[in-house]
Tab-separated table of C-alpha atoms and ligand atoms in Angstrom:
chain	number	residue	atom	x	y	z
V	258	UNK	CA	-13.209	11.697	19.722
V	259	UNK	CA	-11.760	10.453	16.454
V	260	UNK	CA	-10.347	12.738	13.769
V	261	UNK	CA	-12.944	11.950	11.069
V	262	UNK	CA	-15.959	11.442	13.327
V	263	UNK	CA	-19.078	12.764	11.561
V	264	UNK	CA	-17.713	12.095	8.063
V	265	UNK	CA	-19.811	9.549	6.186
V	266	UNK	CA	-18.309	7.654	3.259
V	267	UNK	CA	-20.243	5.842	0.557
V	268	UNK	CA	-17.755	3.088	-0.147
V	269	UNK	CA	-18.114	1.585	-3.615
V	270	UNK	CA	-14.606	0.147	-3.543
V	271	UNK	CA	-13.571	-3.442	-4.130
V	272	UNK	CA	-10.478	-5.656	-4.323
V	273	UNK	CA	-7.506	-3.801	-2.795
V	274	UNK	CA	-6.679	-0.253	-3.887
V	275	UNK	CA	-9.995	1.383	-2.939
V	276	UNK	CA	-10.616	-0.667	0.223
V	277	UNK	CA	-7.217	0.306	1.680
V	278	UNK	CA	-8.226	3.949	1.294
V	279	UNK	CA	-11.605	3.651	2.991
V	280	UNK	CA	-10.183	1.368	5.687
V	281	UNK	CA	-7.677	3.983	6.797
V	282	UNK	CA	-10.439	6.628	6.813
V	283	UNK	CA	-12.584	4.278	8.926
V	284	UNK	CA	-9.685	3.909	11.366
V	285	UNK	CA	-9.640	7.677	11.676
V	286	UNK	CA	-13.326	7.544	12.657
V	287	UNK	CA	-15.281	7.973	9.415
V	288	UNK	CA	-18.536	6.023	9.070
V	289	UNK	CA	-17.750	3.868	6.034
V	290	UNK	CA	-20.745	2.246	4.348
V	291	UNK	CA	-19.541	-0.434	1.959
V	292	UNK	CA	-21.985	-1.076	-0.880
V	293	UNK	CA	-21.884	-4.616	-2.253
V	294	UNK	CA	-23.839	-6.525	-4.845
V	295	UNK	CA	-26.611	-8.640	-3.201
V	296	UNK	CA	-25.583	-12.274	-2.840
V	297	UNK	CA	-22.152	-11.628	-4.391
V	298	UNK	CA	-20.269	-8.917	-2.541
V	299	UNK	CA	-16.685	-7.828	-3.016
V	300	UNK	CA	-14.978	-10.527	-5.123
V	301	UNK	CA	-12.174	-10.804	-2.576
V	302	UNK	CA	-14.569	-12.305	0.003
V	303	UNK	CA	-14.186	-15.567	-1.888
V	304	UNK	CA	-10.635	-15.227	-3.224
V	305	UNK	CA	-7.597	-17.096	-1.803
V	306	UNK	CA	-9.830	-18.695	0.807
V	307	UNK	CA	-8.075	-20.622	3.555
V	308	UNK	CA	-11.287	-21.774	5.306
V	309	UNK	CA	-14.319	-22.988	3.267
V	310	UNK	CA	-17.314	-20.604	3.151
V	311	UNK	CA	-15.640	-18.023	5.375
V	312	UNK	CA	-14.657	-14.511	4.264
V	313	UNK	CA	-11.046	-14.712	3.097
V	314	UNK	CA	-8.147	-13.010	4.840
V	315	UNK	CA	-7.780	-10.997	1.640
V	316	UNK	CA	-11.179	-9.423	2.360
V	317	UNK	CA	-11.082	-9.270	6.147
V	318	UNK	CA	-7.666	-7.582	6.223
V	319	UNK	CA	-8.803	-4.783	3.880
V	320	UNK	CA	-12.253	-3.997	5.230
V	321	UNK	CA	-12.018	-3.430	8.962
V	322	UNK	CA	-14.254	-0.931	10.764
V	323	UNK	CA	-16.745	-0.714	7.855
V	324	UNK	CA	-20.474	-1.421	7.603
V	325	UNK	CA	-21.786	-3.525	4.716
V	326	UNK	CA	-25.023	-2.835	2.848
V	327	UNK	CA	-26.102	-4.933	-0.110
V	328	UNK	CA	-27.583	-2.927	-2.946
V	329	UNK	CA	-28.162	-3.600	-6.628
V	330	UNK	CA	-27.285	-0.260	-8.151
V	331	UNK	CA	-28.520	-1.372	-11.562
V	332	UNK	CA	-32.043	-2.043	-10.272
V	333	UNK	CA	-34.548	0.883	-10.420
V	334	UNK	CA	-35.320	0.720	-6.703
V	335	UNK	CA	-31.625	0.178	-5.982
V	336	UNK	CA	-30.756	3.364	-7.900
V	337	UNK	CA	-33.316	5.279	-5.821
V	338	UNK	CA	-31.721	4.020	-2.587
V	339	UNK	CA	-28.259	4.764	-3.983
V	340	UNK	CA	-29.276	8.362	-4.770
V	341	UNK	CA	-30.532	8.725	-1.185
V	342	UNK	CA	-27.163	7.485	0.084
V	343	UNK	CA	-25.360	10.029	-2.126
V	344	UNK	CA	-27.524	12.735	-0.556
V	345	UNK	CA	-26.493	11.779	2.977
V	346	UNK	CA	-22.776	11.080	2.455
V	347	UNK	CA	-19.770	13.404	2.435
V	348	UNK	CA	-17.645	11.245	0.178
V	349	UNK	CA	-18.180	8.608	-2.473
V	350	UNK	CA	-15.139	6.429	-3.149
V	351	UNK	CA	-14.868	3.876	-5.952
V	352	UNK	CA	-12.364	1.893	-7.984
V	353	UNK	CA	-14.494	0.153	-10.588
V	354	UNK	CA	-13.395	-0.305	-14.166
V	355	UNK	CA	-13.471	3.016	-16.044
V	356	UNK	CA	-17.015	4.222	-16.722
V	357	UNK	CA	-18.790	1.698	-14.470
V	358	UNK	CA	-20.482	4.328	-12.289
V	359	UNK	CA	-21.569	6.292	-15.390
V	360	UNK	CA	-23.065	3.087	-16.790
V	361	UNK	CA	-25.075	2.745	-13.570
V	362	UNK	CA	-26.447	6.219	-14.367
V	363	UNK	CA	-24.321	8.138	-11.878
V	364	UNK	CA	-21.990	10.489	-13.723
V	365	UNK	CA	-20.018	13.132	-11.800
V	366	UNK	CA	-22.512	15.693	-13.086
V	367	UNK	CA	-25.485	13.688	-11.763
V	368	UNK	CA	-23.740	13.025	-8.437
V	369	UNK	CA	-23.098	16.770	-8.018
V	370	UNK	CA	-26.725	17.526	-8.817
V	371	UNK	CA	-27.792	15.159	-6.047
V	372	UNK	CA	-25.247	16.498	-3.549
V	373	UNK	CA	-23.025	19.473	-4.473
V	374	UNK	CA	-21.030	19.051	-1.243
V	375	UNK	CA	-19.968	15.493	-2.003
V	376	UNK	CA	-16.375	14.543	-2.756
V	377	UNK	CA	-16.175	11.906	-5.472
V	378	UNK	CA	-12.924	9.969	-5.365
V	379	UNK	CA	-11.768	7.321	-7.822
V	380	UNK	CA	-8.827	5.036	-8.369
V	381	UNK	CA	-8.198	3.983	-11.956
V	382	UNK	CA	-5.276	2.193	-13.559
V	383	UNK	CA	-4.342	5.131	-15.772
V	384	UNK	CA	-5.092	8.814	-16.045
V	385	UNK	CA	-6.430	10.384	-19.265
V	386	UNK	CA	-4.513	9.099	-22.301
V	387	UNK	CA	-4.160	6.045	-24.511
V	388	UNK	CA	-4.769	3.512	-21.721
V	389	UNK	CA	-7.522	5.275	-19.782
V	390	UNK	CA	-10.113	2.564	-20.493
V	391	UNK	CA	-7.961	-0.350	-19.359
V	392	UNK	CA	-8.611	-2.532	-16.341
V	393	UNK	CA	-5.600	-2.700	-14.085
V	394	UNK	CA	-4.346	-4.869	-11.237
V	395	UNK	CA	-1.345	-4.363	-8.972
V	396	UNK	CA	1.373	-5.879	-11.120
V	397	UNK	CA	0.159	-4.114	-14.261
V	398	UNK	CA	0.613	-0.839	-12.374
V	399	UNK	CA	4.090	-1.872	-11.211
V	400	UNK	CA	5.038	-2.636	-14.812
V	401	UNK	CA	3.568	0.522	-16.313
V	402	UNK	CA	4.702	2.859	-13.537
V	403	UNK	CA	8.438	2.184	-13.865
V	404	UNK	CA	8.904	-0.116	-10.855
V	405	UNK	CA	9.361	-3.427	-12.709
V	406	UNK	CA	11.901	-2.106	-15.212
V	407	UNK	CA	14.088	-0.809	-12.378
V	408	UNK	CA	13.677	-3.753	-9.974
V	409	UNK	CA	15.716	-6.962	-10.076
V	410	UNK	CA	19.216	-7.792	-11.214
V	411	UNK	CA	20.919	-6.733	-14.420
V	412	UNK	CA	21.079	-10.267	-15.809
V	413	UNK	CA	17.455	-11.101	-14.958
V	414	UNK	CA	13.998	-10.084	-16.198
V	415	UNK	CA	12.006	-7.074	-14.919
V	416	UNK	CA	10.707	-7.955	-11.461
V	417	UNK	CA	7.661	-7.000	-9.422
V	418	UNK	CA	7.881	-6.380	-5.692
V	419	UNK	CA	5.718	-8.028	-3.051
V	420	UNK	CA	4.890	-4.594	-1.631
V	421	UNK	CA	1.541	-3.513	-3.044
V	422	UNK	CA	2.725	-0.141	-4.207
V	423	UNK	CA	0.111	0.121	-6.968
V	424	UNK	CA	-2.886	-0.860	-4.856
V	425	UNK	CA	-2.220	0.169	-1.277
V	426	UNK	CA	0.096	2.951	-2.428
V	427	UNK	CA	-2.624	4.477	-4.594
V	428	UNK	CA	-5.251	3.861	-1.905
V	429	UNK	CA	-3.186	6.002	0.456
V	430	UNK	CA	-2.921	8.709	-2.197
V	431	UNK	CA	-6.691	8.688	-2.527
V	432	UNK	CA	-7.131	8.942	1.252
V	433	UNK	CA	-4.934	12.034	1.252
V	434	UNK	CA	-6.898	13.444	-1.696
V	435	UNK	CA	-10.161	12.912	0.178
V	436	UNK	CA	-9.106	14.550	3.440
V	437	UNK	CA	-7.565	17.442	1.509
V	438	UNK	CA	-10.817	17.933	-0.424
V	439	UNK	CA	-12.782	17.756	2.850
V	440	UNK	CA	-10.518	20.454	4.273
V	441	UNK	CA	-11.070	22.683	1.217
V	442	UNK	CA	-14.827	22.088	1.466
V	443	UNK	CA	-14.730	23.574	4.956
V	444	UNK	CA	-13.943	26.901	3.287
V	445	UNK	CA	-15.753	26.683	-0.054
V	446	UNK	CA	-18.760	24.533	0.808
V	447	UNK	CA	-18.219	22.665	-2.445
V	448	UNK	CA	-17.254	19.078	-3.122
V	449	UNK	CA	-14.809	18.095	-5.836
V	450	UNK	CA	-13.483	15.218	-7.906
V	451	UNK	CA	-10.424	13.327	-6.641
V	452	UNK	CA	-8.718	11.144	-9.261
V	453	UNK	CA	-5.803	8.838	-8.540
V	454	UNK	CA	-4.164	6.727	-11.243
V	455	UNK	CA	-2.173	3.678	-10.193
V	456	UNK	CA	0.455	4.372	-12.865
V	457	UNK	CA	0.959	7.867	-11.404
V	458	UNK	CA	1.169	6.472	-7.879
V	459	UNK	CA	3.845	3.933	-8.796
V	460	UNK	CA	5.814	6.484	-10.823
V	461	UNK	CA	5.702	8.857	-7.854
V	462	UNK	CA	7.290	6.112	-5.748
V	463	UNK	CA	9.921	5.640	-8.500
V	464	UNK	CA	10.882	9.326	-8.484
V	465	UNK	CA	14.572	8.563	-7.833
V	466	UNK	CA	14.675	6.410	-10.960
V	467	UNK	CA	13.489	9.307	-13.138
V	468	UNK	CA	16.236	11.287	-11.412
V	469	UNK	CA	18.731	8.627	-12.508
V	470	UNK	CA	17.342	8.582	-16.054
V	471	UNK	CA	18.360	12.212	-16.371
V	472	UNK	CA	21.722	11.689	-14.640
V	473	UNK	CA	22.487	8.944	-17.157
V	474	UNK	CA	22.876	11.574	-19.898
V	475	UNK	CA	25.907	12.894	-17.992
V	476	UNK	CA	27.803	9.651	-17.483
V	477	UNK	CA	27.513	6.250	-15.801
V	478	UNK	CA	25.588	5.879	-12.564
V	479	UNK	CA	28.510	5.180	-10.299
V	480	UNK	CA	26.517	3.757	-7.403
V	481	UNK	CA	24.937	1.068	-9.621
V	482	UNK	CA	26.508	-2.427	-9.721
V	483	UNK	CA	27.025	-1.995	-13.499
V	484	UNK	CA	29.811	0.501	-12.696
V	485	UNK	CA	32.653	0.315	-13.650
V	486	UNK	CA	32.747	-3.001	-15.543
V	487	UNK	CA	29.175	-3.481	-16.806
V	488	UNK	CA	27.322	-1.644	-19.562
V	489	UNK	CA	24.758	1.130	-19.302
V	490	UNK	CA	22.112	1.350	-22.022
V	491	UNK	CA	19.741	4.185	-22.817
V	492	UNK	CA	17.402	3.619	-19.857
V	493	UNK	CA	17.998	3.302	-16.095
V	494	UNK	CA	19.062	-0.310	-15.511
V	495	UNK	CA	17.976	-2.652	-12.720
V	496	UNK	CA	20.146	-1.837	-9.731
V	497	UNK	CA	19.945	-5.110	-7.806
V	498	UNK	CA	20.138	-4.298	-4.118
V	499	UNK	CA	22.072	-1.074	-4.547
V	500	UNK	CA	20.864	1.829	-2.460
V	501	UNK	CA	18.699	4.397	-4.236
V	502	UNK	CA	20.440	7.234	-2.398
V	503	UNK	CA	23.939	8.652	-2.199
V	504	UNK	CA	25.194	6.160	0.411
V	505	UNK	CA	26.172	2.760	-1.004
V	506	UNK	CA	24.370	-0.262	0.411
V	507	UNK	CA	23.892	-3.966	-0.340
V	508	UNK	CA	22.361	-7.131	1.085
V	509	UNK	CA	24.925	-9.514	2.550
V	510	UNK	CA	24.683	-13.040	3.952
V	511	UNK	CA	24.575	-13.780	7.666
V	512	UNK	CA	25.242	-16.888	9.721
V	513	UNK	CA	22.791	-19.636	8.799
V	514	UNK	CA	22.025	-18.369	5.269
V	515	UNK	CA	22.439	-21.902	3.891
V	516	UNK	CA	19.284	-23.070	5.700
V	517	UNK	CA	17.368	-19.823	6.226
V	518	UNK	CA	16.608	-17.894	3.043
V	519	UNK	CA	16.059	-14.719	5.093
V	520	UNK	CA	19.365	-14.832	6.929
V	521	UNK	CA	20.640	-11.644	5.338
V	522	UNK	CA	21.189	-8.059	6.399
V	523	UNK	CA	21.219	-4.753	4.513
V	524	UNK	CA	24.313	-2.703	5.309
V	525	UNK	CA	24.859	0.911	4.276
V	526	UNK	CA	28.431	2.158	4.116
V	527	UNK	CA	27.590	5.719	5.045
V	528	UNK	CA	30.805	7.752	4.802
V	529	UNK	CA	30.623	9.133	8.350
V	530	UNK	CA	30.321	5.652	9.884
V	531	UNK	CA	32.754	3.918	7.530
V	532	UNK	CA	35.782	4.054	9.878
V	533	UNK	CA	33.809	2.235	12.611
V	534	UNK	CA	32.510	-0.306	10.096
V	535	UNK	CA	35.966	-0.932	8.655
V	536	UNK	CA	37.380	-1.493	12.130
V	537	UNK	CA	34.659	-3.913	13.205
V	538	UNK	CA	35.086	-6.085	10.105
V	539	UNK	CA	38.881	-6.143	10.618
V	540	UNK	CA	39.856	-3.685	7.885
V	541	UNK	CA	41.393	-0.872	9.867
V	542	UNK	CA	44.093	-0.908	7.147
V	543	UNK	CA	41.595	0.646	4.671
V	544	UNK	CA	41.455	3.856	6.673
V	545	UNK	CA	45.078	4.794	5.930
V	546	UNK	CA	45.102	3.437	2.384
V	547	UNK	CA	44.211	6.023	-0.337
V	548	UNK	CA	42.823	3.127	-2.435
V	549	UNK	CA	40.028	2.619	0.153
V	550	UNK	CA	39.944	5.564	2.517
V	551	UNK	CA	37.508	7.861	0.645
V	552	UNK	CA	34.003	7.233	-0.746
V	553	UNK	CA	35.262	8.185	-4.246
V	554	UNK	CA	38.105	5.661	-4.070
V	555	UNK	CA	35.705	2.927	-2.964
V	556	UNK	CA	33.028	3.585	-5.604
V	557	UNK	CA	34.615	1.508	-8.419
V	558	UNK	CA	35.079	-1.443	-6.055
V	559	UNK	CA	31.923	-1.530	-4.022
V	560	UNK	CA	31.569	-5.236	-4.826
V	561	UNK	CA	34.877	-5.890	-3.051
V	562	UNK	CA	33.835	-3.688	-0.112
V	563	UNK	CA	30.642	-5.677	0.351
V	564	UNK	CA	32.468	-9.012	-0.133
V	565	UNK	CA	34.687	-8.090	2.797
V	566	UNK	CA	31.728	-6.942	4.895
V	567	UNK	CA	29.993	-10.230	4.087
V	568	UNK	CA	32.949	-12.277	5.311
V	569	UNK	CA	32.299	-10.688	8.704
V	570	UNK	CA	28.461	-10.783	8.651
V	571	UNK	CA	28.567	-14.495	7.783
V	572	UNK	CA	30.041	-15.074	11.246
V	573	UNK	CA	27.032	-13.411	12.948
V	574	UNK	CA	23.266	-13.782	12.878
V	575	UNK	CA	21.313	-10.918	11.290
V	576	UNK	CA	20.206	-9.805	14.766
V	577	UNK	CA	23.790	-9.868	16.111
V	578	UNK	CA	24.896	-7.710	13.161
V	579	UNK	CA	22.131	-5.242	14.026
V	580	UNK	CA	23.202	-5.191	17.685
V	581	UNK	CA	26.855	-4.578	16.854
V	582	UNK	CA	26.462	-2.059	14.016
V	583	UNK	CA	23.680	0.140	15.375
V	584	UNK	CA	25.704	1.555	18.307
V	585	UNK	CA	28.383	2.413	15.723
V	586	UNK	CA	25.787	4.428	13.762
V	587	UNK	CA	26.094	2.113	10.778
V	588	UNK	CA	22.629	2.045	9.162
V	589	UNK	CA	21.616	-1.587	8.671
V	590	UNK	CA	18.505	-3.740	8.694
V	591	UNK	CA	17.987	-7.469	9.077
V	592	UNK	CA	15.831	-9.091	6.404
V	593	UNK	CA	12.726	-9.762	8.494
V	594	UNK	CA	10.445	-12.484	7.206
V	595	UNK	CA	6.673	-12.344	7.594
V	596	UNK	CA	7.161	-14.916	10.374
V	597	UNK	CA	9.643	-12.633	12.162
V	598	UNK	CA	7.233	-9.694	11.817
V	599	UNK	CA	4.194	-11.656	12.980
V	600	UNK	CA	6.102	-12.630	16.125
V	601	UNK	CA	7.588	-9.170	16.825
V	602	UNK	CA	6.138	-8.010	20.136
V	603	UNK	CA	6.939	-4.328	19.687
V	604	UNK	CA	4.732	-4.237	16.562
V	605	UNK	CA	1.860	-5.677	18.602
V	606	UNK	CA	2.390	-3.036	21.266
V	607	UNK	CA	2.169	-0.160	18.791
V	608	UNK	CA	-0.936	-1.562	17.071
V	609	UNK	CA	0.917	-2.082	13.798
V	610	UNK	CA	0.130	-5.797	13.978
V	611	UNK	CA	-3.227	-6.524	15.565
V	612	UNK	CA	-5.063	-9.714	16.477
V	613	UNK	CA	-8.718	-9.518	15.458
V	614	UNK	CA	-11.578	-11.860	16.313
V	615	UNK	CA	-14.059	-12.722	13.574
V	616	UNK	CA	-17.368	-14.544	14.148
V	617	UNK	CA	-16.857	-17.180	11.471
V	618	UNK	CA	-13.085	-17.396	11.062
V	619	UNK	CA	-11.919	-16.872	14.644
V	620	UNK	CA	-8.711	-15.021	15.493
V	621	UNK	CA	-6.331	-13.736	12.832
V	622	UNK	CA	-3.553	-11.180	12.492
V	623	UNK	CA	-3.831	-8.016	10.484
V	624	UNK	CA	-1.797	-4.890	9.847
V	625	UNK	CA	-3.244	-1.959	11.760
V	626	UNK	CA	-3.086	1.719	10.906
V	627	UNK	CA	0.482	2.667	9.929
V	628	UNK	CA	-0.317	6.348	10.605
V	629	UNK	CA	-0.467	7.141	14.323
V	630	UNK	CA	-2.325	10.236	15.566
V	631	UNK	CA	-1.791	11.182	19.209
V	632	UNK	CA	-5.381	12.430	19.633
V	633	UNK	CA	-7.318	9.954	17.486
V	634	UNK	CA	-6.952	6.419	18.848
V	635	UNK	CA	-7.595	3.448	16.548
V	636	UNK	CA	-9.470	0.301	17.520
V	637	UNK	CA	-9.284	-2.240	14.731
V	638	UNK	CA	-12.714	-3.872	14.392
V	639	UNK	CA	-13.518	-6.918	12.299
V	640	UNK	CA	-14.767	-6.603	8.724
V	641	UNK	CA	-18.533	-6.828	8.198
V	642	UNK	CA	-20.314	-9.919	6.918
V	643	UNK	CA	-22.006	-9.447	3.547
V	644	UNK	CA	-25.025	-7.177	4.034
V	645	UNK	CA	-24.696	-7.298	7.820
V	646	UNK	CA	-25.842	-3.687	8.162
V	647	UNK	CA	-28.342	-3.431	5.311
V	648	UNK	CA	-31.429	-3.066	7.524
V	649	UNK	CA	-29.659	-0.772	9.990
V	650	UNK	CA	-28.454	1.589	7.234
V	651	UNK	CA	-31.774	1.726	5.397
V	652	UNK	CA	-33.567	2.370	8.684
V	653	UNK	CA	-31.185	4.634	10.622
V	654	UNK	CA	-29.359	6.485	7.835
V	655	UNK	CA	-32.129	6.725	5.223
V	656	UNK	CA	-35.235	6.589	7.448
V	657	UNK	CA	-36.930	3.652	5.655
V	658	UNK	CA	-39.725	1.864	7.512
V	659	UNK	CA	-39.603	-1.897	8.132
V	660	UNK	CA	-42.270	-2.356	5.425
V	661	UNK	CA	-40.221	-0.346	2.903
V	662	UNK	CA	-37.110	-2.372	3.713
V	663	UNK	CA	-39.042	-5.595	3.224
V	664	UNK	CA	-40.415	-4.325	-0.101
V	665	UNK	CA	-36.901	-3.408	-1.321
V	666	UNK	CA	-35.765	-6.923	-0.402
V	667	UNK	CA	-38.701	-8.529	-2.199
V	668	UNK	CA	-37.949	-6.438	-5.288
V	669	UNK	CA	-34.319	-7.684	-5.280
V	670	UNK	CA	-32.906	-4.176	-4.849
V	671	UNK	CA	-31.043	-4.995	-1.610
F	975	LIG	N1	-24.798	-3.457	-8.080
F	975	LIG	C1	-24.835	-3.714	-9.394
F	975	LIG	N2	-23.725	-3.793	-10.175
F	975	LIG	C2	-22.539	-3.636	-9.578
F	975	LIG	C3	-22.428	-3.370	-8.209
F	975	LIG	C4	-23.623	-3.281	-7.445
F	975	LIG	N3	-23.597	-3.034	-6.131
F	975	LIG	N4	-21.104	-3.260	-7.919
F	975	LIG	C5	-20.417	-3.454	-9.050
F	975	LIG	N5	-21.280	-3.688	-10.067
F	975	LIG	C6	-20.964	-3.914	-11.474
F	975	LIG	C7	-20.236	-2.751	-12.098
F	975	LIG	O1	-21.109	-1.721	-12.383
F	975	LIG	C8	-19.640	-3.421	-13.324
F	975	LIG	O2	-20.645	-3.523	-14.317
F	975	LIG	P1	-20.436	-3.021	-15.848
F	975	LIG	O3	-19.298	-3.830	-16.373
F	975	LIG	O4	-21.738	-3.337	-16.475
F	975	LIG	O5	-20.116	-1.582	-15.815
F	975	LIG	C9	-19.371	-4.829	-12.830
F	975	LIG	O6	-20.045	-4.954	-11.581
F	975	LIG	C10	-17.923	-5.207	-12.616
F	975	LIG	O7	-17.142	-4.130	-12.174
F	975	LIG	P2	-15.604	-4.045	-12.621
F	975	LIG	O8	-15.547	-4.051	-14.115
F	975	LIG	O9	-14.965	-2.913	-11.934
F	975	LIG	O10	-15.003	-5.419	-12.030
F	975	LIG	P3	-13.966	-6.426	-12.654
F	975	LIG	O11	-13.859	-7.527	-11.665
F	975	LIG	O12	-14.273	-6.829	-14.055
F	975	LIG	O13	-12.579	-5.587	-12.713
F	975	LIG	C11	-10.759	-4.344	-11.754
F	975	LIG	C12	-11.832	-5.428	-11.549
F	975	LIG	C13	-10.043	-4.135	-10.452
F	975	LIG	C14	-9.747	-4.827	-12.818
F	975	LIG	C15	-11.423	-3.031	-12.232
F	975	LIG	O14	-12.441	-2.694	-11.315
F	975	LIG	C16	-10.456	-1.875	-12.364
F	975	LIG	O15	-9.688	-1.783	-13.326
F	975	LIG	N6	-10.514	-0.937	-11.402
F	975	LIG	C17	-9.727	0.279	-11.438
F	975	LIG	C18	-8.299	0.016	-11.096
F	975	LIG	C19	-8.151	-0.629	-9.740
F	975	LIG	O16	-8.591	-0.150	-8.727
F	975	LIG	N7	-7.400	-1.718	-9.737
F	975	LIG	C20	-6.948	-2.301	-8.506
F	975	LIG	C21	-7.708	-3.434	-8.088
F	975	LIG	S1	-6.880	-4.227	-6.770
F	975	LIG	O17	-5.654	-5.064	-7.487
C-alpha cells in the first residue's frame, strides 16, 4: 500500500512549481489527474525540446505517475465535466496566473459549493499585496524573495541560483500544505484553501539572511568576506561562498582545476576539527600560535586560512580531498557536476536518480522522490502523453457512456 492511496487530485498545474507538487503526491500513491487544454497541453511539453515532436524532458521530468485528460474548461460542456471532476476529487491544485480559475467560473466559493470536502491549493508568485496580480517565473521569485540580492560576490551583480528554489521549493511547500489539510479534514470533514506564494517560499529559504540583516545593526558580519577590510552597507551583502552558519567555509581549487571547471571542493573549518585540518595541510605551527589557534583569532584572516588550505587541496583531486578529510571529521564536499551525479551509482541504488522508459523518447534519466518513506515504496512511471487517459477518466471516474464521450469530443469539450 502507498501512503496516499485513495486520494484523488484534480491537477490543474502547469510549467514547474505546481507539477512538482502533484508529482511528489503521485509518488506517494495519489491518483493525479492532470487536466490539459485539448490539442495544446502543458506549455512545457513543447519547451526546450531535444527531440522533434516528442514531449520535452522539461515536461517528462515533472509529470511522472500522472494521468492526462484533455478538457476545455472554458467550454460549456467542458465546465460541466470539470464540475463533475471537482465532485469526485479530494484536492484541486493549480498554479495559473492570478484569477484564472475564477475567470473560468470556478471561484473558491463555487468549488466549495460543489464539494465542501475539497482542498483547493494554489501557487502564486506573490501573496496579497501590491504585486498579487503579477505573473511570476522562477527567477522573478528568486529576485523578489531575497535570494538574488544575497547570492554572488561583492563586486558582481545580484545572481540567481540554478536550484529551482522558487518553483520546486514552493511546489514542496504546497505538497506539505495539501497533506496537512487532508489530515485536518480527517477530523473536521471540511476542506480548506491552501495558498503558497513563491516570494514567501524563497524568503523562507533565505531565513538566515534576514537573521544577518538584524545582526548588521550591531556591527559587521565577521564571517562575511567583507570583514575586516571591505565595506558593509545598510543591507546584507552578497557573501560569495562564505558559509551561512557559524563555521567558516569556502570553495577552494583542487588538482586539475585549470581544465575542469568543477574541480573544486567546499571545506568547512569547524573549530573542533581544525587541529586535524591544520596538521594535514602542514600548518601544525598554527595550533600553538595565538594569532591562529582560536576561531576568533582566525576570523579577520579567513582569506589567508583558505589560501593555505587551497595550496594543499590543489595537490589532490576533489575526491582525494574528500577521502582524506572525512575520516578527520572535517566537513567538506566536492563540487559534483551534473555529469558526476548522473554517473553516481549510489544515487541510482536509492532511487534518487532513476532511468525511465518513454514510448516516444526512449530511455532518459530523472530525479526520483527525494523523500523516502519506509512503508510507501515509489515506482517512478513515465509521464502521460497528452490526453492519454481522457476516455478512461470520463468512463471510469465520471461514469460517462461511450456515446457521451464521443459527443463531448465532437463538441470540442475534450
Ligand atoms: N481549458 C481552457 N483554458 C485553459 C485551460 C484549459 N484546460 N488551462 C489553462 N487555460 C487558460 C487559463 O484559464 C488562462 O486563461 P485566461 O488568461 O483567460 O484566464 C490561460 O489558459 C493561460 O493561463 P496562464 O495565464 O496561467 O498562463 P501563462 O502562460 O500566460 O502564464 C505563468 C504562466 C506561470 C507565468 C502563470 O501561470 C503564473 O504566474 N502562475 C503562478 C505562479 C507560478 O506558478 N509560476 C511558476 C511557473 S514555473 O516557472
